[in-house]
Short mmCIF file of N, CA, C and O in Angstrom, two decimals:
data_model
loop_
_atom_site.label_atom_id
_atom_site.label_comp_id
_atom_site.label_asym_id
_atom_site.label_seq_id
_atom_site.Cartn_x
_atom_site.Cartn_y
_atom_site.Cartn_z
N MET A 1 -7.62 -10.78 12.60
CA MET A 1 -6.88 -9.97 11.65
C MET A 1 -7.07 -8.48 11.94
O MET A 1 -6.18 -7.69 11.65
N GLU A 2 -8.22 -8.13 12.47
CA GLU A 2 -8.52 -6.72 12.73
C GLU A 2 -7.44 -6.07 13.58
O GLU A 2 -6.94 -5.00 13.25
N LYS A 3 -7.06 -6.76 14.65
CA LYS A 3 -6.04 -6.19 15.54
C LYS A 3 -4.69 -6.08 14.84
O LYS A 3 -3.99 -5.09 14.98
N ALA A 4 -4.33 -7.10 14.05
CA ALA A 4 -3.07 -7.07 13.32
C ALA A 4 -3.05 -5.93 12.31
O ALA A 4 -2.05 -5.23 12.16
N TYR A 5 -4.18 -5.73 11.63
CA TYR A 5 -4.27 -4.63 10.67
C TYR A 5 -4.17 -3.28 11.36
O TYR A 5 -3.53 -2.36 10.86
N GLU A 6 -4.83 -3.15 12.52
CA GLU A 6 -4.76 -1.90 13.28
C GLU A 6 -3.32 -1.61 13.70
O GLU A 6 -2.86 -0.47 13.62
N MET A 7 -2.61 -2.65 14.15
CA MET A 7 -1.22 -2.47 14.58
C MET A 7 -0.35 -2.07 13.39
O MET A 7 0.50 -1.18 13.50
N PHE A 8 -0.54 -2.71 12.25
CA PHE A 8 0.23 -2.38 11.06
C PHE A 8 -0.06 -0.96 10.59
O PHE A 8 0.85 -0.21 10.24
N LEU A 9 -1.33 -0.58 10.62
CA LEU A 9 -1.70 0.79 10.26
C LEU A 9 -1.00 1.79 11.18
O LEU A 9 -0.47 2.80 10.71
N GLY A 10 -0.97 1.49 12.46
CA GLY A 10 -0.27 2.37 13.40
C GLY A 10 1.21 2.49 13.08
O GLY A 10 1.78 3.58 13.17
N GLN A 11 1.82 1.39 12.69
CA GLN A 11 3.24 1.43 12.31
C GLN A 11 3.45 2.34 11.11
O GLN A 11 4.41 3.11 11.07
N LEU A 12 2.57 2.24 10.12
CA LEU A 12 2.70 3.08 8.92
C LEU A 12 2.46 4.55 9.24
O LEU A 12 3.20 5.42 8.79
N VAL A 13 1.44 4.82 10.02
CA VAL A 13 1.04 6.21 10.29
C VAL A 13 2.04 6.92 11.20
O VAL A 13 2.36 8.08 10.97
N PHE A 14 2.53 6.22 12.20
CA PHE A 14 3.37 6.87 13.21
C PHE A 14 4.87 6.65 13.02
O PHE A 14 5.67 7.06 13.86
N SER A 15 5.26 6.05 11.92
CA SER A 15 6.67 5.83 11.64
C SER A 15 7.37 7.16 11.37
O SER A 15 6.78 8.09 10.82
N SER A 16 8.63 7.23 11.74
CA SER A 16 9.42 8.44 11.47
C SER A 16 9.98 8.42 10.04
O SER A 16 10.52 9.42 9.58
N ASN A 17 9.85 7.29 9.36
CA ASN A 17 10.33 7.16 7.98
C ASN A 17 9.34 7.80 7.00
O ASN A 17 8.18 8.03 7.34
N ASP A 18 9.80 8.01 5.79
CA ASP A 18 8.91 8.38 4.69
C ASP A 18 7.95 7.21 4.52
O ASP A 18 8.38 6.05 4.44
N PRO A 19 6.64 7.47 4.44
CA PRO A 19 5.69 6.36 4.31
C PRO A 19 5.96 5.46 3.11
O PRO A 19 5.73 4.25 3.19
N ARG A 20 6.48 6.02 2.04
CA ARG A 20 6.76 5.19 0.85
C ARG A 20 7.83 4.14 1.15
O ARG A 20 7.79 3.03 0.62
N ILE A 21 8.79 4.49 1.99
CA ILE A 21 9.83 3.53 2.38
C ILE A 21 9.19 2.39 3.18
O ILE A 21 9.46 1.22 2.94
N ASP A 22 8.33 2.76 4.14
CA ASP A 22 7.66 1.73 4.94
C ASP A 22 6.74 0.87 4.07
O ASP A 22 6.62 -0.33 4.30
N ILE A 23 6.11 1.48 3.08
CA ILE A 23 5.25 0.71 2.17
C ILE A 23 6.09 -0.29 1.39
O ILE A 23 5.71 -1.46 1.27
N MET A 24 7.23 0.13 0.88
CA MET A 24 8.10 -0.79 0.14
C MET A 24 8.67 -1.87 1.06
O MET A 24 8.76 -3.04 0.66
N ASP A 25 9.03 -1.50 2.28
CA ASP A 25 9.57 -2.48 3.23
C ASP A 25 8.53 -3.53 3.60
O ASP A 25 8.88 -4.64 4.00
N ASN A 26 7.26 -3.17 3.51
CA ASN A 26 6.15 -4.08 3.86
C ASN A 26 5.24 -4.28 2.65
O ASN A 26 4.02 -4.37 2.79
N TYR A 27 5.85 -4.34 1.48
CA TYR A 27 5.08 -4.33 0.24
C TYR A 27 4.06 -5.46 0.16
O TYR A 27 2.91 -5.24 -0.26
N ASP A 28 4.44 -6.67 0.55
CA ASP A 28 3.53 -7.81 0.42
C ASP A 28 2.23 -7.57 1.19
O ASP A 28 1.15 -7.87 0.69
N LEU A 29 2.33 -7.02 2.40
CA LEU A 29 1.13 -6.75 3.17
C LEU A 29 0.38 -5.55 2.61
O LEU A 29 -0.84 -5.57 2.49
N CYS A 30 1.11 -4.51 2.23
CA CYS A 30 0.45 -3.30 1.70
C CYS A 30 -0.30 -3.58 0.40
O CYS A 30 -1.33 -2.97 0.14
N ALA A 31 0.21 -4.48 -0.41
CA ALA A 31 -0.42 -4.79 -1.69
C ALA A 31 -1.47 -5.89 -1.58
O ALA A 31 -2.15 -6.19 -2.56
N ASP A 32 -1.63 -6.45 -0.40
CA ASP A 32 -2.60 -7.52 -0.18
C ASP A 32 -4.02 -7.00 -0.35
O ASP A 32 -4.40 -6.02 0.29
N PRO A 33 -4.81 -7.61 -1.22
CA PRO A 33 -6.18 -7.13 -1.45
C PRO A 33 -7.04 -7.08 -0.18
O PRO A 33 -7.86 -6.18 -0.02
N GLU A 34 -6.84 -8.03 0.73
CA GLU A 34 -7.61 -8.03 1.98
C GLU A 34 -7.26 -6.80 2.82
O GLU A 34 -8.14 -6.17 3.42
N TRP A 35 -5.98 -6.48 2.90
CA TRP A 35 -5.54 -5.29 3.64
C TRP A 35 -6.11 -4.03 3.00
O TRP A 35 -6.63 -3.15 3.69
N LEU A 36 -6.04 -3.94 1.69
CA LEU A 36 -6.55 -2.75 0.99
C LEU A 36 -8.06 -2.60 1.19
O LEU A 36 -8.55 -1.48 1.38
N THR A 37 -8.78 -3.72 1.17
CA THR A 37 -10.22 -3.67 1.42
C THR A 37 -10.49 -3.21 2.84
O THR A 37 -11.37 -2.38 3.08
N TRP A 38 -9.72 -3.73 3.79
CA TRP A 38 -9.87 -3.32 5.19
C TRP A 38 -9.60 -1.82 5.33
O TRP A 38 -10.35 -1.11 6.01
N LEU A 39 -8.55 -1.34 4.68
CA LEU A 39 -8.20 0.08 4.77
C LEU A 39 -9.30 0.95 4.17
O LEU A 39 -9.68 1.97 4.75
N GLU A 40 -9.83 0.55 3.03
CA GLU A 40 -10.92 1.31 2.40
C GLU A 40 -12.15 1.34 3.31
O GLU A 40 -12.83 2.36 3.42
N ARG A 41 -12.44 0.21 3.94
CA ARG A 41 -13.58 0.15 4.87
C ARG A 41 -13.33 1.06 6.08
O ARG A 41 -14.23 1.77 6.54
N LYS A 42 -12.09 1.07 6.54
CA LYS A 42 -11.71 1.94 7.67
C LYS A 42 -11.90 3.41 7.29
O LYS A 42 -12.43 4.21 8.07
N ILE A 43 -11.48 3.77 6.09
CA ILE A 43 -11.64 5.15 5.61
C ILE A 43 -13.12 5.51 5.54
O ILE A 43 -13.53 6.59 5.97
N ALA A 44 -13.92 4.60 5.02
CA ALA A 44 -15.35 4.86 4.84
C ALA A 44 -16.09 5.01 6.16
O ALA A 44 -17.06 5.76 6.23
N THR A 45 -15.63 4.33 7.20
CA THR A 45 -16.36 4.35 8.48
C THR A 45 -15.79 5.33 9.49
O THR A 45 -16.40 5.55 10.53
N THR A 46 -14.65 5.93 9.18
CA THR A 46 -14.05 6.89 10.11
C THR A 46 -14.86 8.18 10.09
O THR A 46 -15.16 8.73 9.04
N ARG A 47 -15.17 8.71 11.27
CA ARG A 47 -15.97 9.93 11.37
C ARG A 47 -15.10 11.18 11.48
O ARG A 47 -15.52 12.26 11.12
N ASP A 48 -13.87 11.01 11.99
CA ASP A 48 -12.97 12.14 12.15
C ASP A 48 -12.44 12.57 10.78
O ASP A 48 -11.82 11.77 10.07
N VAL A 49 -12.66 13.82 10.42
CA VAL A 49 -12.30 14.33 9.10
C VAL A 49 -10.79 14.26 8.87
O VAL A 49 -10.34 13.83 7.80
N GLU A 50 -10.00 14.68 9.85
CA GLU A 50 -8.54 14.66 9.69
C GLU A 50 -8.02 13.24 9.55
O GLU A 50 -7.13 12.98 8.74
N GLU A 51 -8.57 12.33 10.35
CA GLU A 51 -8.14 10.93 10.25
C GLU A 51 -8.52 10.36 8.89
O GLU A 51 -7.73 9.66 8.26
N LYS A 52 -9.72 10.68 8.43
CA LYS A 52 -10.17 10.21 7.11
C LYS A 52 -9.24 10.70 6.02
O LYS A 52 -8.84 9.94 5.12
N MET A 53 -8.86 11.98 6.08
CA MET A 53 -7.96 12.55 5.07
C MET A 53 -6.59 11.88 5.12
O MET A 53 -6.00 11.56 4.08
N ALA A 54 -6.06 11.66 6.33
CA ALA A 54 -4.75 11.03 6.48
C ALA A 54 -4.77 9.60 5.96
O ALA A 54 -3.85 9.16 5.27
N LEU A 55 -5.83 8.87 6.28
CA LEU A 55 -5.94 7.49 5.80
C LEU A 55 -6.09 7.44 4.29
O LEU A 55 -5.53 6.56 3.64
N GLN A 56 -6.84 8.38 3.73
CA GLN A 56 -6.99 8.43 2.28
C GLN A 56 -5.66 8.74 1.60
O GLN A 56 -5.32 8.15 0.57
N ASP A 57 -4.89 9.66 2.19
CA ASP A 57 -3.56 9.97 1.65
C ASP A 57 -2.67 8.73 1.68
O ASP A 57 -1.95 8.44 0.72
N LEU A 58 -2.71 7.99 2.79
CA LEU A 58 -1.93 6.77 2.90
C LEU A 58 -2.37 5.75 1.85
O LEU A 58 -1.54 5.14 1.18
N SER A 59 -3.67 5.59 1.69
CA SER A 59 -4.20 4.67 0.69
C SER A 59 -3.74 5.06 -0.71
O SER A 59 -3.32 4.20 -1.50
N ASP A 60 -3.79 6.35 -1.01
CA ASP A 60 -3.33 6.83 -2.32
C ASP A 60 -1.86 6.53 -2.53
O ASP A 60 -1.44 6.14 -3.63
N MET A 61 -1.05 6.70 -1.48
CA MET A 61 0.39 6.39 -1.59
C MET A 61 0.60 4.91 -1.85
O MET A 61 1.44 4.53 -2.68
N ILE A 62 -0.14 4.07 -1.14
CA ILE A 62 -0.01 2.62 -1.32
C ILE A 62 -0.35 2.24 -2.75
O ILE A 62 0.37 1.48 -3.40
N ILE A 63 -1.44 2.77 -3.26
CA ILE A 63 -1.87 2.46 -4.63
C ILE A 63 -0.83 2.96 -5.63
O ILE A 63 -0.50 2.26 -6.60
N ASP A 64 -0.28 4.15 -5.40
CA ASP A 64 0.76 4.69 -6.28
C ASP A 64 2.00 3.80 -6.29
O ASP A 64 2.52 3.46 -7.35
N VAL A 65 2.47 3.39 -5.12
CA VAL A 65 3.64 2.53 -5.02
C VAL A 65 3.34 1.18 -5.68
O VAL A 65 4.18 0.65 -6.43
N LYS A 66 2.15 0.65 -5.46
CA LYS A 66 1.77 -0.63 -6.04
C LYS A 66 1.80 -0.55 -7.57
O LYS A 66 2.33 -1.45 -8.24
N LYS A 67 1.26 0.52 -8.13
CA LYS A 67 1.28 0.69 -9.59
C LYS A 67 2.70 0.79 -10.11
O LYS A 67 3.04 0.20 -11.15
N ARG A 68 3.56 1.53 -9.42
CA ARG A 68 4.95 1.67 -9.85
C ARG A 68 5.68 0.33 -9.82
O ARG A 68 6.46 0.02 -10.73
N VAL A 69 5.45 -0.46 -8.78
CA VAL A 69 6.09 -1.77 -8.68
C VAL A 69 5.61 -2.67 -9.81
O VAL A 69 6.41 -3.36 -10.45
N GLU A 70 4.31 -2.65 -10.07
CA GLU A 70 3.77 -3.48 -11.15
C GLU A 70 4.33 -3.07 -12.51
O GLU A 70 4.68 -3.92 -13.33
N LEU A 71 4.43 -1.76 -12.75
CA LEU A 71 5.01 -1.28 -14.02
C LEU A 71 6.48 -1.69 -14.13
O LEU A 71 6.93 -2.09 -15.20
N SER A 72 7.19 -1.60 -13.03
CA SER A 72 8.61 -1.99 -13.03
C SER A 72 8.76 -3.48 -13.32
O SER A 72 9.63 -3.89 -14.10
N GLN A 73 7.90 -4.29 -12.73
CA GLN A 73 7.95 -5.73 -12.97
C GLN A 73 7.63 -6.05 -14.43
O GLN A 73 8.28 -6.90 -15.04
N GLU A 74 6.64 -5.35 -14.99
CA GLU A 74 6.30 -5.56 -16.39
C GLU A 74 7.46 -5.17 -17.31
O GLU A 74 7.75 -5.87 -18.28
N ALA A 75 8.13 -4.07 -17.00
CA ALA A 75 9.26 -3.63 -17.80
C ALA A 75 10.40 -4.65 -17.72
O ALA A 75 11.04 -4.95 -18.73
N GLU A 76 10.65 -5.19 -16.53
CA GLU A 76 11.69 -6.21 -16.37
C GLU A 76 11.35 -7.46 -17.16
O GLU A 76 12.22 -8.05 -17.81
N GLU A 77 10.08 -7.86 -17.11
CA GLU A 77 9.66 -9.05 -17.85
C GLU A 77 9.80 -8.83 -19.36
O GLU A 77 10.24 -9.72 -20.08
N ARG A 78 9.44 -7.64 -19.82
CA ARG A 78 9.55 -7.31 -21.24
C ARG A 78 11.02 -7.32 -21.67
O ARG A 78 11.36 -7.86 -22.73
N ALA A 79 11.88 -6.73 -20.84
CA ALA A 79 13.31 -6.69 -21.17
C ALA A 79 13.89 -8.11 -21.20
O ALA A 79 14.69 -8.43 -22.09
N ALA A 80 13.47 -8.96 -20.26
CA ALA A 80 13.97 -10.33 -20.25
C ALA A 80 13.46 -11.09 -21.47
O ALA A 80 14.21 -11.86 -22.09
N SER A 81 12.23 -10.85 -21.84
CA SER A 81 11.66 -11.50 -23.03
C SER A 81 12.40 -11.06 -24.28
O SER A 81 12.71 -11.89 -25.15
N GLU A 82 12.67 -9.77 -24.39
CA GLU A 82 13.40 -9.26 -25.55
C GLU A 82 14.83 -9.81 -25.60
O GLU A 82 15.34 -10.11 -26.67
N ALA A 83 15.45 -9.95 -24.43
CA ALA A 83 16.80 -10.49 -24.37
C ALA A 83 16.79 -11.96 -24.83
O ALA A 83 17.70 -12.40 -25.54
N ASN A 84 15.77 -12.71 -24.44
CA ASN A 84 15.65 -14.10 -24.86
C ASN A 84 15.39 -14.21 -26.35
O ASN A 84 15.90 -15.12 -27.01
N ASP A 85 14.58 -13.30 -26.87
CA ASP A 85 14.30 -13.30 -28.31
C ASP A 85 15.53 -12.95 -29.13
O ASP A 85 15.71 -13.46 -30.23
N ALA A 86 16.40 -12.11 -28.58
CA ALA A 86 17.61 -11.69 -29.29
C ALA A 86 18.63 -12.83 -29.36
O ALA A 86 19.48 -12.85 -30.23
N GLU A 87 18.54 -13.76 -28.44
CA GLU A 87 19.49 -14.89 -28.42
C GLU A 87 19.13 -15.87 -29.42
O GLU A 87 19.06 -16.39 -30.25
#
């Protein structure tokens, strides 16, 4: 998995797209707890200050997108529940 995670990280970091777009396009992997744990471990063990900052920024973006998706899903579920109750 280490090599696959490294390759995926490279895709996110070096993509010409807005990172948030790539995060959404690969949401299932980005939101995976194992991937997030691996990324946090990578951040903690990186000695290069600039790399550490870039990885932390990426991690923060992933967490932000994940929270927004979860809130959106909750709102959709609430709206569907209210629509069912109204019927």
